[in-house]
Coordinates of C-alpha atoms in Angstrom, one line a residue:
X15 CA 90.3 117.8 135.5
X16 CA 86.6 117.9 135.3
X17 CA 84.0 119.0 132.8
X18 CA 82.7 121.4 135.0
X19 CA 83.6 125.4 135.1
X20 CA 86.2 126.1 137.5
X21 CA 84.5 128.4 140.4
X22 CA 84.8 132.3 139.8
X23 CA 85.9 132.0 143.6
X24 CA 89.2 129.9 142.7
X25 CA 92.2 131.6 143.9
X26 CA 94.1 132.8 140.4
X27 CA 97.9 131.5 140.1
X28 CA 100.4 134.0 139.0
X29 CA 101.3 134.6 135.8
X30 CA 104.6 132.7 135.6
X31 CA 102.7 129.7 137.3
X32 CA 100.1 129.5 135.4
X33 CA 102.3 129.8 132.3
X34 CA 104.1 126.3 133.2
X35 CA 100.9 124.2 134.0
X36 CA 100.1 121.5 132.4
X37 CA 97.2 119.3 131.1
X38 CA 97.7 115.7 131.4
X39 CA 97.0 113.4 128.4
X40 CA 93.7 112.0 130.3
X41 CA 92.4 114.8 131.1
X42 CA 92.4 116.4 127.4
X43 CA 90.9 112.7 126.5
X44 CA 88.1 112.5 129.1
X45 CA 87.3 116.6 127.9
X46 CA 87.2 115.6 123.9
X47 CA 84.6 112.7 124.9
X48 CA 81.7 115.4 125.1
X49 CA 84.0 118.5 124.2
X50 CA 84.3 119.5 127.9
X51 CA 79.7 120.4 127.5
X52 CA 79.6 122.5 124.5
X53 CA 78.4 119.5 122.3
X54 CA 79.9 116.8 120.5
X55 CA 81.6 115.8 117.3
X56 CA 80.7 112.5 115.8
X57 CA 83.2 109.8 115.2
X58 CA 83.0 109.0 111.3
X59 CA 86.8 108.9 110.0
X60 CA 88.5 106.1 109.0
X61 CA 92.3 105.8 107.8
X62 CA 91.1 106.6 104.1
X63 CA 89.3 109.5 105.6
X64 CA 91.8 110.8 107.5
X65 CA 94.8 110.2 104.6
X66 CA 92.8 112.5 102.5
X67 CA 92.2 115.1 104.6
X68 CA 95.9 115.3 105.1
X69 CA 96.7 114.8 101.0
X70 CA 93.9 117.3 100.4
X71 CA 95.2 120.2 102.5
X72 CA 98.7 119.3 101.2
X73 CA 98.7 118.2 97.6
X74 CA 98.1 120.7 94.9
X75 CA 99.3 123.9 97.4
X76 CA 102.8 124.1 96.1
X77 CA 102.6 122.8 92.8
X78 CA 99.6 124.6 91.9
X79 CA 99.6 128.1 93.1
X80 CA 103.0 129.2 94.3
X81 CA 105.3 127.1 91.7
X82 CA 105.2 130.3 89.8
X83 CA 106.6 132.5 92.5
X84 CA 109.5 129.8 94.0
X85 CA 110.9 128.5 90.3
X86 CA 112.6 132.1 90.0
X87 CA 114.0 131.5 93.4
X88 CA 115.5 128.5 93.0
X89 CA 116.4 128.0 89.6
X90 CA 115.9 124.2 87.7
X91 CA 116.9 123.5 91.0
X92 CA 113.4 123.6 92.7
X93 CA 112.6 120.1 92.7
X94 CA 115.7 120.1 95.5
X95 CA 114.1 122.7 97.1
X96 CA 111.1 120.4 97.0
X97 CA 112.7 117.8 98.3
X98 CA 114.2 120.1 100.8
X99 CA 110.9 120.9 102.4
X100 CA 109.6 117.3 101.9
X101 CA 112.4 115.4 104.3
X102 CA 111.9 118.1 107.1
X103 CA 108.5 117.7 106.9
X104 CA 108.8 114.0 107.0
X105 CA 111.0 114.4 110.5
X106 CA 108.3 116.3 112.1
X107 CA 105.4 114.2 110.2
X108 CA 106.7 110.9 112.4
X109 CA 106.8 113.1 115.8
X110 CA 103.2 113.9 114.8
X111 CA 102.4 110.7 114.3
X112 CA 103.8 109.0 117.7
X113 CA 102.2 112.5 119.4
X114 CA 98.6 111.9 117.6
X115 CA 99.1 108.1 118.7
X116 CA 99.1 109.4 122.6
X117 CA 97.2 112.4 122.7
X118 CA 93.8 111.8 120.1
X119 CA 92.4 115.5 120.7
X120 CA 92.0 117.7 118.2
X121 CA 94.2 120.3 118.9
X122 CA 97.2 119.0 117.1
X123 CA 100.6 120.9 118.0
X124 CA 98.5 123.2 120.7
X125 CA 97.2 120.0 122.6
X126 CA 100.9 118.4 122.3
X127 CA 102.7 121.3 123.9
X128 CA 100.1 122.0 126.5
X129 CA 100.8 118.0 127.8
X130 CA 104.3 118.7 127.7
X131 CA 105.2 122.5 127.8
X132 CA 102.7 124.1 129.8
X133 CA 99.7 127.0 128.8
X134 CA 102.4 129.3 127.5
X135 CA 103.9 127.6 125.0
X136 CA 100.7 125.8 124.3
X137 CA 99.2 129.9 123.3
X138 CA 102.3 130.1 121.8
X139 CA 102.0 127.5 119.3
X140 CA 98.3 127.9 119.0
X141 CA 98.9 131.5 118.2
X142 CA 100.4 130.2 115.4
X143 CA 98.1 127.4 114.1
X144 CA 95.9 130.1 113.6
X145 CA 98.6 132.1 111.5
X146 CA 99.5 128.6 109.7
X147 CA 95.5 127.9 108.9
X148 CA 94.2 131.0 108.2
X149 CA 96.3 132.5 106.0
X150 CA 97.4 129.4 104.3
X151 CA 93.7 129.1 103.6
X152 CA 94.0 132.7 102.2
X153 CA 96.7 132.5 99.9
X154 CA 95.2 129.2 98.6
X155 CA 92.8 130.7 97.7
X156 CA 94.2 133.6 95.7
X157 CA 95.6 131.2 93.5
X158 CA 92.1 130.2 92.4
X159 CA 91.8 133.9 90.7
X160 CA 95.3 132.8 88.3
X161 CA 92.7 129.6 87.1
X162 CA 89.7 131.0 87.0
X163 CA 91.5 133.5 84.5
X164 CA 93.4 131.1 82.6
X165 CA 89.6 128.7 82.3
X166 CA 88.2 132.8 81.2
X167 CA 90.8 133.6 78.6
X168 CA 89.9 130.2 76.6
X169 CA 86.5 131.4 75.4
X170 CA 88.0 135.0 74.9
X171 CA 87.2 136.8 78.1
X172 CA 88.8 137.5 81.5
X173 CA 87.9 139.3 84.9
X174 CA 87.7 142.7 85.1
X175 CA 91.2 144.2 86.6
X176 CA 89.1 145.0 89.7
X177 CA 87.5 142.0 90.4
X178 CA 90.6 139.9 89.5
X179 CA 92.8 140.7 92.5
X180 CA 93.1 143.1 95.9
X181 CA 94.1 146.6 96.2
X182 CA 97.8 145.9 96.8
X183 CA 98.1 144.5 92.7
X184 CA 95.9 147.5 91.9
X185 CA 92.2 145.7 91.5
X186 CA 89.6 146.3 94.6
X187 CA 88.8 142.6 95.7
X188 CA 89.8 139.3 94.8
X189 CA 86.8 137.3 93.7
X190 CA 87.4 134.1 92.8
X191 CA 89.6 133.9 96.2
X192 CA 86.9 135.4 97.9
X193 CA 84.0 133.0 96.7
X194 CA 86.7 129.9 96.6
X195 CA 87.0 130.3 100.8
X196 CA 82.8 131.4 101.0
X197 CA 81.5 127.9 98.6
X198 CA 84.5 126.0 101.1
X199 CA 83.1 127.7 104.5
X200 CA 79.9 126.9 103.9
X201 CA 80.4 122.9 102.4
X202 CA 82.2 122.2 106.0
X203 CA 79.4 123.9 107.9
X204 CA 76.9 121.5 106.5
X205 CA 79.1 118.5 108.2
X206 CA 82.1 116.7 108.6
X207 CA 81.1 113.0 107.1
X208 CA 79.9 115.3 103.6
X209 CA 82.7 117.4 103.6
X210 CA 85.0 114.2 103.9
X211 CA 83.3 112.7 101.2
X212 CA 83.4 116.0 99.0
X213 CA 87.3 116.4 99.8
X214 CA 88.3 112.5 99.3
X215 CA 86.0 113.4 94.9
X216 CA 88.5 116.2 95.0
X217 CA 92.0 114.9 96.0
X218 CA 90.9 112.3 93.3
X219 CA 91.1 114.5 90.6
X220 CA 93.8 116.4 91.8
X221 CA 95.9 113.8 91.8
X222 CA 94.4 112.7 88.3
X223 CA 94.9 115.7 86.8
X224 CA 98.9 115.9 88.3
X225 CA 99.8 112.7 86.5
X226 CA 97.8 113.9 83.2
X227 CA 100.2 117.0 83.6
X228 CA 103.3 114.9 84.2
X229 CA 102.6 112.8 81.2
X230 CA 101.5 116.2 79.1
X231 CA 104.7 117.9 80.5
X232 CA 107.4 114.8 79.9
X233 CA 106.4 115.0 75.8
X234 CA 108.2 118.0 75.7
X235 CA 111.3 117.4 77.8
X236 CA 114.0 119.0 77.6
X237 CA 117.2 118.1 79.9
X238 CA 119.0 121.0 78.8
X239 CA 116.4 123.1 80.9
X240 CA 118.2 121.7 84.1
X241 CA 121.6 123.7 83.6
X242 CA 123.0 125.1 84.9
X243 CA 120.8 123.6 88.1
X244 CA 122.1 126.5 90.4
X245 CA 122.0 129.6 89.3
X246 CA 120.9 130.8 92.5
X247 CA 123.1 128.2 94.7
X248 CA 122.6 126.8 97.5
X249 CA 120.9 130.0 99.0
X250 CA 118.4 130.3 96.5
X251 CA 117.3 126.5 97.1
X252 CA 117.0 127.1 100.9
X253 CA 115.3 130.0 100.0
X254 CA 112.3 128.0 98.0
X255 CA 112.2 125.4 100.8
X256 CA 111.4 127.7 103.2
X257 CA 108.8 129.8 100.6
X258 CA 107.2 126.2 99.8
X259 CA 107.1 124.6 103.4
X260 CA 103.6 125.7 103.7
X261 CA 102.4 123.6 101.1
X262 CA 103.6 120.5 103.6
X263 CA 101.3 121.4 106.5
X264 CA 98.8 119.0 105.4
X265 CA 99.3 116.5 108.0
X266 CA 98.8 118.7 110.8
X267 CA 95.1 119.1 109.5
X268 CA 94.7 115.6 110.0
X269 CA 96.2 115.3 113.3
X270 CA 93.5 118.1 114.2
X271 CA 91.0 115.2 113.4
X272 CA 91.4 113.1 116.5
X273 CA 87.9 113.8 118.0
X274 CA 86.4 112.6 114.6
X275 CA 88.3 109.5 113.7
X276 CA 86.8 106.0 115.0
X277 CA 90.3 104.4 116.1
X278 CA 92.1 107.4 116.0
X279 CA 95.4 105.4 117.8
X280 CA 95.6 103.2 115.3
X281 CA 94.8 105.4 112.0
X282 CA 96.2 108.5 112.4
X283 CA 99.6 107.6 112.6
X284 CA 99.2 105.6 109.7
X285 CA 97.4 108.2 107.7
X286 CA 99.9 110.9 108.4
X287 CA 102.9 108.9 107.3
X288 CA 101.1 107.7 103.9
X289 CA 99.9 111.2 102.9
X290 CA 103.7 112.9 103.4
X291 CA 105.3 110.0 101.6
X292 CA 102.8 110.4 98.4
X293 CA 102.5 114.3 98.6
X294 CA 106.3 114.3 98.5
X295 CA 106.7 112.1 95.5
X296 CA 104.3 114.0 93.3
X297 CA 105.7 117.0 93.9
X298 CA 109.0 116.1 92.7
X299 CA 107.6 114.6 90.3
X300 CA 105.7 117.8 89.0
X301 CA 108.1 119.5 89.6
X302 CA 110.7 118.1 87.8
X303 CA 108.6 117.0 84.5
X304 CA 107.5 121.3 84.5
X305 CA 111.3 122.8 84.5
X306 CA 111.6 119.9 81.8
X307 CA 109.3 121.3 79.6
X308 CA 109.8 125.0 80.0
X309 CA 113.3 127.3 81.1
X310 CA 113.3 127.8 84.5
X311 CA 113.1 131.6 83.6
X312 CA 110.1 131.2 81.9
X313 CA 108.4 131.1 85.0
X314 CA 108.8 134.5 86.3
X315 CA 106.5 135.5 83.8
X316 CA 104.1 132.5 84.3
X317 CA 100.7 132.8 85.6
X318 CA 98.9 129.5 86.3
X319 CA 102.1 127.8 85.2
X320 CA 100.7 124.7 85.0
X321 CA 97.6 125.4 82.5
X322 CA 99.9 127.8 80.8
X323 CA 101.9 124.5 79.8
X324 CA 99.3 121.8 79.2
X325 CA 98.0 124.8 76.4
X326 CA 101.6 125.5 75.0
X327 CA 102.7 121.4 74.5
X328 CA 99.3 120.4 73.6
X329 CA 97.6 123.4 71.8
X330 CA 94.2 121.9 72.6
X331 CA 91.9 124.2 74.4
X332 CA 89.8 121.6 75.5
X333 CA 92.3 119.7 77.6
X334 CA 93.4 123.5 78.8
X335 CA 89.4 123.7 79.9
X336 CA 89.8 120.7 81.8
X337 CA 92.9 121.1 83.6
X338 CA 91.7 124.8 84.7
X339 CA 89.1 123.4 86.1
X340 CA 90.1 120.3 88.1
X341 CA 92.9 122.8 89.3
X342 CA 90.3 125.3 91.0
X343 CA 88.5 122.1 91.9
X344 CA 92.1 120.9 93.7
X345 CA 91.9 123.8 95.1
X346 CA 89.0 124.5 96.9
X347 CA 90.1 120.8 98.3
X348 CA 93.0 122.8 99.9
X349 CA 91.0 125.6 101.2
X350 CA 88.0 123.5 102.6
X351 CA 91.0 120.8 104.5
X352 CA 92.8 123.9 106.1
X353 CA 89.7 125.7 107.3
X354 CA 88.9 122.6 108.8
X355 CA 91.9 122.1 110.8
X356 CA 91.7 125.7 111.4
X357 CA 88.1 125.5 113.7
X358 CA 88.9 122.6 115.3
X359 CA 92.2 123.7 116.9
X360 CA 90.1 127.0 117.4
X361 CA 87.9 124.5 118.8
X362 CA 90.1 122.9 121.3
X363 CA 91.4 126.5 123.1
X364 CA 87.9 127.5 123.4
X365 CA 86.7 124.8 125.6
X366 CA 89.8 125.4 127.5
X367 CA 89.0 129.2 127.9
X368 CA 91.7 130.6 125.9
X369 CA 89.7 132.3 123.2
X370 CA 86.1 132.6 123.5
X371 CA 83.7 129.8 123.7
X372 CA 82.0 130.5 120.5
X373 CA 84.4 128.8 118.8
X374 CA 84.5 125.5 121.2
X375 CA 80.2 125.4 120.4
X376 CA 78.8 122.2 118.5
X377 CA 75.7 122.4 116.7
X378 CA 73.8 119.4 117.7
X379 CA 72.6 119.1 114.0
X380 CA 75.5 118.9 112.0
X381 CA 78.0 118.0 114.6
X382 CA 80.2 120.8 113.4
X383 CA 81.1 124.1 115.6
X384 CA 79.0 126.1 113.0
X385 CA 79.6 129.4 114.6
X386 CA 83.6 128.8 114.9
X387 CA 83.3 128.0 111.3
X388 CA 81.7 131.2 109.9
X389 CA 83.6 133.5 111.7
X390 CA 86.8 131.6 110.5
X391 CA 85.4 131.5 107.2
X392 CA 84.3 135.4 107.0
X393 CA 88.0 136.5 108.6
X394 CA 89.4 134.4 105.6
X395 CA 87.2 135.5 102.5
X396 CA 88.2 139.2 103.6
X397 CA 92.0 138.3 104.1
X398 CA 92.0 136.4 100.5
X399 CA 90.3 139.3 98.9
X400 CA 92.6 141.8 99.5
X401 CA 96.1 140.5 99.9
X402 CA 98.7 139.1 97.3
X403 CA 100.0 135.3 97.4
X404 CA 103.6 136.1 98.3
X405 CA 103.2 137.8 101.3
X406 CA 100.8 135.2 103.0
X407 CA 102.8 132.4 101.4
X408 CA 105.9 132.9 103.9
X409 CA 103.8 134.3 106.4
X410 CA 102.2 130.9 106.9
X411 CA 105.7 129.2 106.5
X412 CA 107.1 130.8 109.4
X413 CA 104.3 130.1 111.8
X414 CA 104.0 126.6 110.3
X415 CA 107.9 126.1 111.1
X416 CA 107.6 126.8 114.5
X417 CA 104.8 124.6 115.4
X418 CA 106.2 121.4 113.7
X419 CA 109.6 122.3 115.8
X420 CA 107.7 122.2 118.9
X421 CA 106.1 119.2 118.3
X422 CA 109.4 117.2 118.0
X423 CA 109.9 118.6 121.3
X424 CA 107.1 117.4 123.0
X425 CA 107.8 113.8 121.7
X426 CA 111.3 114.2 123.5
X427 CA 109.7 115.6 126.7
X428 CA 107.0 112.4 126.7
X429 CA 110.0 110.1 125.9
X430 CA 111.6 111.0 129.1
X431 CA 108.8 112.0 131.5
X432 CA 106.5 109.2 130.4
X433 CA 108.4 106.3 128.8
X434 CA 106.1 103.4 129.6
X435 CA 102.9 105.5 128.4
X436 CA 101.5 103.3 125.5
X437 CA 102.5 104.3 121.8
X438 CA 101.2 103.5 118.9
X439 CA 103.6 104.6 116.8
X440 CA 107.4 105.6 117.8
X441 CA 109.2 108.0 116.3
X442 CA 112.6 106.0 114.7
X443 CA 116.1 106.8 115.8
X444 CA 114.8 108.5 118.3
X445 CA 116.3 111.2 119.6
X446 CA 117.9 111.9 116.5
X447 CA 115.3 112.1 114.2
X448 CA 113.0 114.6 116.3
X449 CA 116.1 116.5 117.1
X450 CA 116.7 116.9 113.6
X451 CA 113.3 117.5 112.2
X452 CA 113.9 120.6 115.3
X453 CA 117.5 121.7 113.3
X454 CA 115.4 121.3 109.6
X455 CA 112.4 123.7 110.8
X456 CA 114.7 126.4 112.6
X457 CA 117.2 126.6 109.5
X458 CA 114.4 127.0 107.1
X459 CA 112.8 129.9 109.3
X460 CA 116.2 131.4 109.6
X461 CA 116.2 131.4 105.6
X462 CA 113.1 133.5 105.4
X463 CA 113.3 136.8 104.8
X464 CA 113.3 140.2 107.3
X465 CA 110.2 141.4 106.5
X466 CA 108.4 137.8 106.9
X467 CA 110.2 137.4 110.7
X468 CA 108.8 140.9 111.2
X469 CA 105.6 140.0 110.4
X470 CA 106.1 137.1 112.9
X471 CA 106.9 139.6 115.4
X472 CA 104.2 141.4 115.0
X473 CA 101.9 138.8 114.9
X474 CA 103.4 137.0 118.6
X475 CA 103.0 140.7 120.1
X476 CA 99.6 140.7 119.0
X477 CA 99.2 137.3 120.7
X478 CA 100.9 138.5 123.7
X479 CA 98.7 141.0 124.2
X480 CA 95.4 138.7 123.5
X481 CA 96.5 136.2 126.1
X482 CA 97.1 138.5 129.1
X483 CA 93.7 140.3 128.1
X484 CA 91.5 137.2 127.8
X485 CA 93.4 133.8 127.8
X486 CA 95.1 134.2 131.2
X487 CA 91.6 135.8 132.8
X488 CA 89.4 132.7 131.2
X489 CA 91.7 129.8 131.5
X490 CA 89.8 126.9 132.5
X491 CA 93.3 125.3 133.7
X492 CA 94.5 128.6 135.2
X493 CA 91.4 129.0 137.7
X494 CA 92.2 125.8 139.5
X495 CA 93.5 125.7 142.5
X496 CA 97.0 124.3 143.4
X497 CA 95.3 121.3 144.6
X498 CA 93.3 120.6 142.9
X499 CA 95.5 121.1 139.8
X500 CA 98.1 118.7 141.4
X501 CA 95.5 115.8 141.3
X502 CA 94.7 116.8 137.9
X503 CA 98.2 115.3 137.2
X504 CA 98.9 112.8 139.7
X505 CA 97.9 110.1 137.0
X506 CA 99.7 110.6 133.6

C-alpha cells in the first residue's frame, strides 16, 4: 500500500469486509520508513536501550506500588502468585519476540493482529493497548503519592488529606500522581535518545535499591511468616496473579519501539526475553525476602510497604530517606516507559486513519509525536488524580490479558500462512507454547473480578462505538479499492 491518501472517491467496502482486511508485513514496513508523511522517528536504540525500556516499564510496578494491595489476597503465598504472572508472561513474551522479529513497527500487539487478523481485531486489541497504557500509567503513578508521604513523614510532616489522594478516598486530587505523570510527559516530549538515557539512570537505581531492600529485608527473616502458605488457597493465589499481571506488561513497551531501534530484527527479540527473565527473578525475590520479614497480614495495613520495612528492621531514617526516594525515582521510570509505548501505538493507528492524525504527527525537532504526547499525558495526569490504585490496577490487567492472548495467535496464524517468511527469533515448542501462553492469559482474566470484566465491557462498547463513528469512515486500509487492496497483498 502506498504512502499516499487513498482518494475520497474510492468505493467504501462493507463493514464486515473491511473488518477482515488485512495489512501485509511490507506494507506496515515501507509506511514506518517515513511514518506513512507525518514525519519521522529517528533510529537511536540499541539492545541495552531497548532491554531497559522494557525492565523500566516492568520492574518496580508490582513490587513497589500494588504489593500492598495483592499480599492480603494471596497470603505468604504471593511470591507464587508472582511466579504465576511471571511464566504466563514469559509464554506470550517469546510470541512477542518471534512477532517483533517479523513485523519491526511500532504498533506492537495492534500491528501483529492487523497482519494476521484483520482491522477488527486489530481496533480491538488497540482499543485495549490504550486501556493497558494509560491507566497502567495512572495507577503507577498513584503509588508515587504512598512515597512521597512516607519521604514527608520522616522530617515530621505529610500532605494535606486533600492533596494526598482523589475524591473517591475522600481528598480532591492526587498530587504527587498528578505531577509524577506531568514531570514524565514532558521528559519524553523533549526526545526519545534523552528520555532513554534518563530511564536506563533510573532502572539503575531501581534495581539498586531492590537488592539493598532484599539484603535489608533477609536480616530479619522469619520462615515462620510463610505458614500456613495458603490461607486463601489456590483461589486467592490466582486471584493475585491476575491483580499483578499488569506489572509484566513491560515488554510490550519495548516491542512498541520498533521504528526507533537500529537493528530492530536482531535486538528486540533479544531484549524482550532478557528483561522478562530478570524482572521475574527480582520480583520473587522481593517478594519473598518482604513476607520473610513481616506477617503476611501485616500488609493490609501497609502503606508503601516497602519503606515501611527498610524503617522498621533498620530504624535509620536516613536509609528510609533514601529508599523513598529512589522508589518515586523507580517510579516515574515506570510512568515515563508506559506513556511511551502508549503514543507510539497511538502513533501507529493514526497514520492508519483509525484515530485522528494528531497523534500519528512527528515534530521534526525532537523526532517525537509531541502533540500525541501531551494529549496522552494531560488524559493521564487527570485520570491519576482522581482515581484509586485498585480499581485501575485490574482494569489494566484485563485489557493487558487480552492483547498478549492475541498475540500468541497471530504467531500461530504467521506459522501457517507464511512459514518460510524469515524469523529471527521462533517461538519454542511451537504450537504448544503460544497455545499455552493463550490458556495462561484467558484463565487469569477469568479470575478477575465482576466489576473489573464490567468495566471491560464498558470500555469495548465505548470502542465499538468510536470505530464505526471515525475508524471505519477514516481508514486508510478501508478506502482502497478491492483491487487495489488485493495487490496490497499479493507479496507477503
Amino acid at each position: 500500500m502506498n504512502n499516499a491518501n487513498p482518494s475520497p472517491n474510492s468505493t467504501r467496502t462493507s463493514l464486515g469486509e473491511q473488518l477482515i482486511r488485512r495489512k501485509s508485513i511490507q506494507s506496515m514496513t515501507a509506511e514506518s520508513a517515513n511514518n506513512a508523511g507525518f514525519g519521522q522517528l529517528k533510529r537511536s536504540f540499541g539492545v541495552l536501550q531497548l532491554t531497559m525500556i522494557s525492565v523500566g516499564a516492568t520492574l518496580g510496578t508490582g513490587i513497589l506500588v500494588i504489593l500492598g494491595d495483592a499480599v492480603p489476597v494471596a497470603g505468604p503465598a504471593i511470591w507464587i502468585a508472582f511466579v504465576l504472572a511471571g511464566v504466563t508472561a514469559l509464554l506470550s513474551a517469546v510470541s512477542y519476540a518471534e512477532m517483533a522479529g517479523m513485523v519491526p513497527v511500532s504498533g506492537s500487539s495492534y500491528s501483529y493482529s492487523y497482519a494476521t487478523m484483520g482491522e477488527g481485531v486489530a481496533w480491538i486489541c488497540g482499543w485495549c493497548l490504550i486501556l493497558e497504557y494509560a491507566v497502567s500509567a495512572a495507577a503507577v503513578a498513584v503509588g508515587a503519592g504512598q512515597y512521597v508521604n512516607q519521604t514527608l513523614e520522616i522530617f515530621g510532616m505529610d500532605l494535606p488529606a486533600s492533596l494526598a489522594s482523589g475524591p473517591v478516598d475522600g481528598g480532591v486530587i492526587n498530587l504527587p500522581a498528578l505531577l509524577t505523570v506531568v514531570a514524565a510527559t514532558l521528559l519524553l516530549a523533549r526526545g526519545a535518545r534523552e528520555s532513554a538515557i534518563a530511564n536506563t539512570v533510573m532502572v539503575m537505581v531501581k534495581i539498586a535499591i531492590l537488592v539493598f531492600f532484599s539484603i535489608v529485608a533477609f536480616t530479619a527473616f522469619d520462615a515462620g511468616n510463610f505458614a500456613p502458605l495458603l490461607p486463601m488457597g489456590a483461589a486467592g493465589v490466582s486471584a493475585a496473579a491476575s491483580m499483578v499481571f499488569f506489572s509484566f506488561i513491560g515488554f510490550d513497551a519495548a516491542s512498541t519501539a520498533g521504528e526507533e531501534a537500529k537493528n530492530p530484527q536482531r535486538d528486540m527479540p533479544r531484549s524482550i526475553i532478557i528483561s522478562m527473565v530478570l524482572v521475574t527473578t527480582v520480583y520473587v525475590l522481593v517478594a519473598v525476602a518482604a513476607i520473610g520479614a513481616r506477617n503476611w497480614q501485616w500488609f493490609e495495613s501497609a502503606q508503601a510497604a516497602l519503606v515501611m520495612i527498610v524503617s522498621e528492621v533498620t530504624g535509620q531514617p536516613w536509609l528510609v530517606l533514601i529508599f523513598a526516594l529512589a522508589s518515586v525515582i523507580a517510579i516515574v521510570s515506570v510512568v515515563l516507559t508506559t506513556l511511551y509505548g502508549q503514543t507510539r501505538i497511538l502513533m501507529t493507528m493514526g497514520r492508519d486513519g483509525l484515530v485522528p492524525k494528531a497523534f500519528a504527527k512527528v515534530s521534526p525537532k525532537t523526532h517525537t509525536p509531541v502533540v500525541g504526547t501531551l494529549i496522552v499525558g494531560t488524559a493521564v495526569a487527570i485520570t491519576a488524580s482522581l482515581i484509586p490504585l485498585g480499581e485501575l490496577a485490574e482494569a489494566t490487567s484485563i485489557g493487558t490479558l487480552f492483547a498478549f492472548a492475541l498475540v500468541g495467535a497471530a504467531v500461530i496464524f504467521l506459522r501457517r500462512t507464511q512459514p518460510d517468511a524469515p524469523r529471527t527469533f521462533k517461538v519454542p515448542f511451537y504450537p504448544l507454547t503460544p497455545l499455552l501462553g493463550i490458556a495462561a492469559c484467558l484463565f487469569l482474566m477469568f479470575n478477575l473480578g465482576s466489576n473489573t470484566w464490567l468495566v471491560f465491557g464498558i470500555w469495548m462498547v465505548v470502542g465499538f462505538i468510536v470505530y464505526l463513528g471515525y475508524g471505519r469512515k477514516h481508514s486508510r486500509l478501508g478506502a482502497l479499492a478491492k483491487e487495489t487492496y488485493r495487490e496490497t497483498l499479493k507479496t507477503k
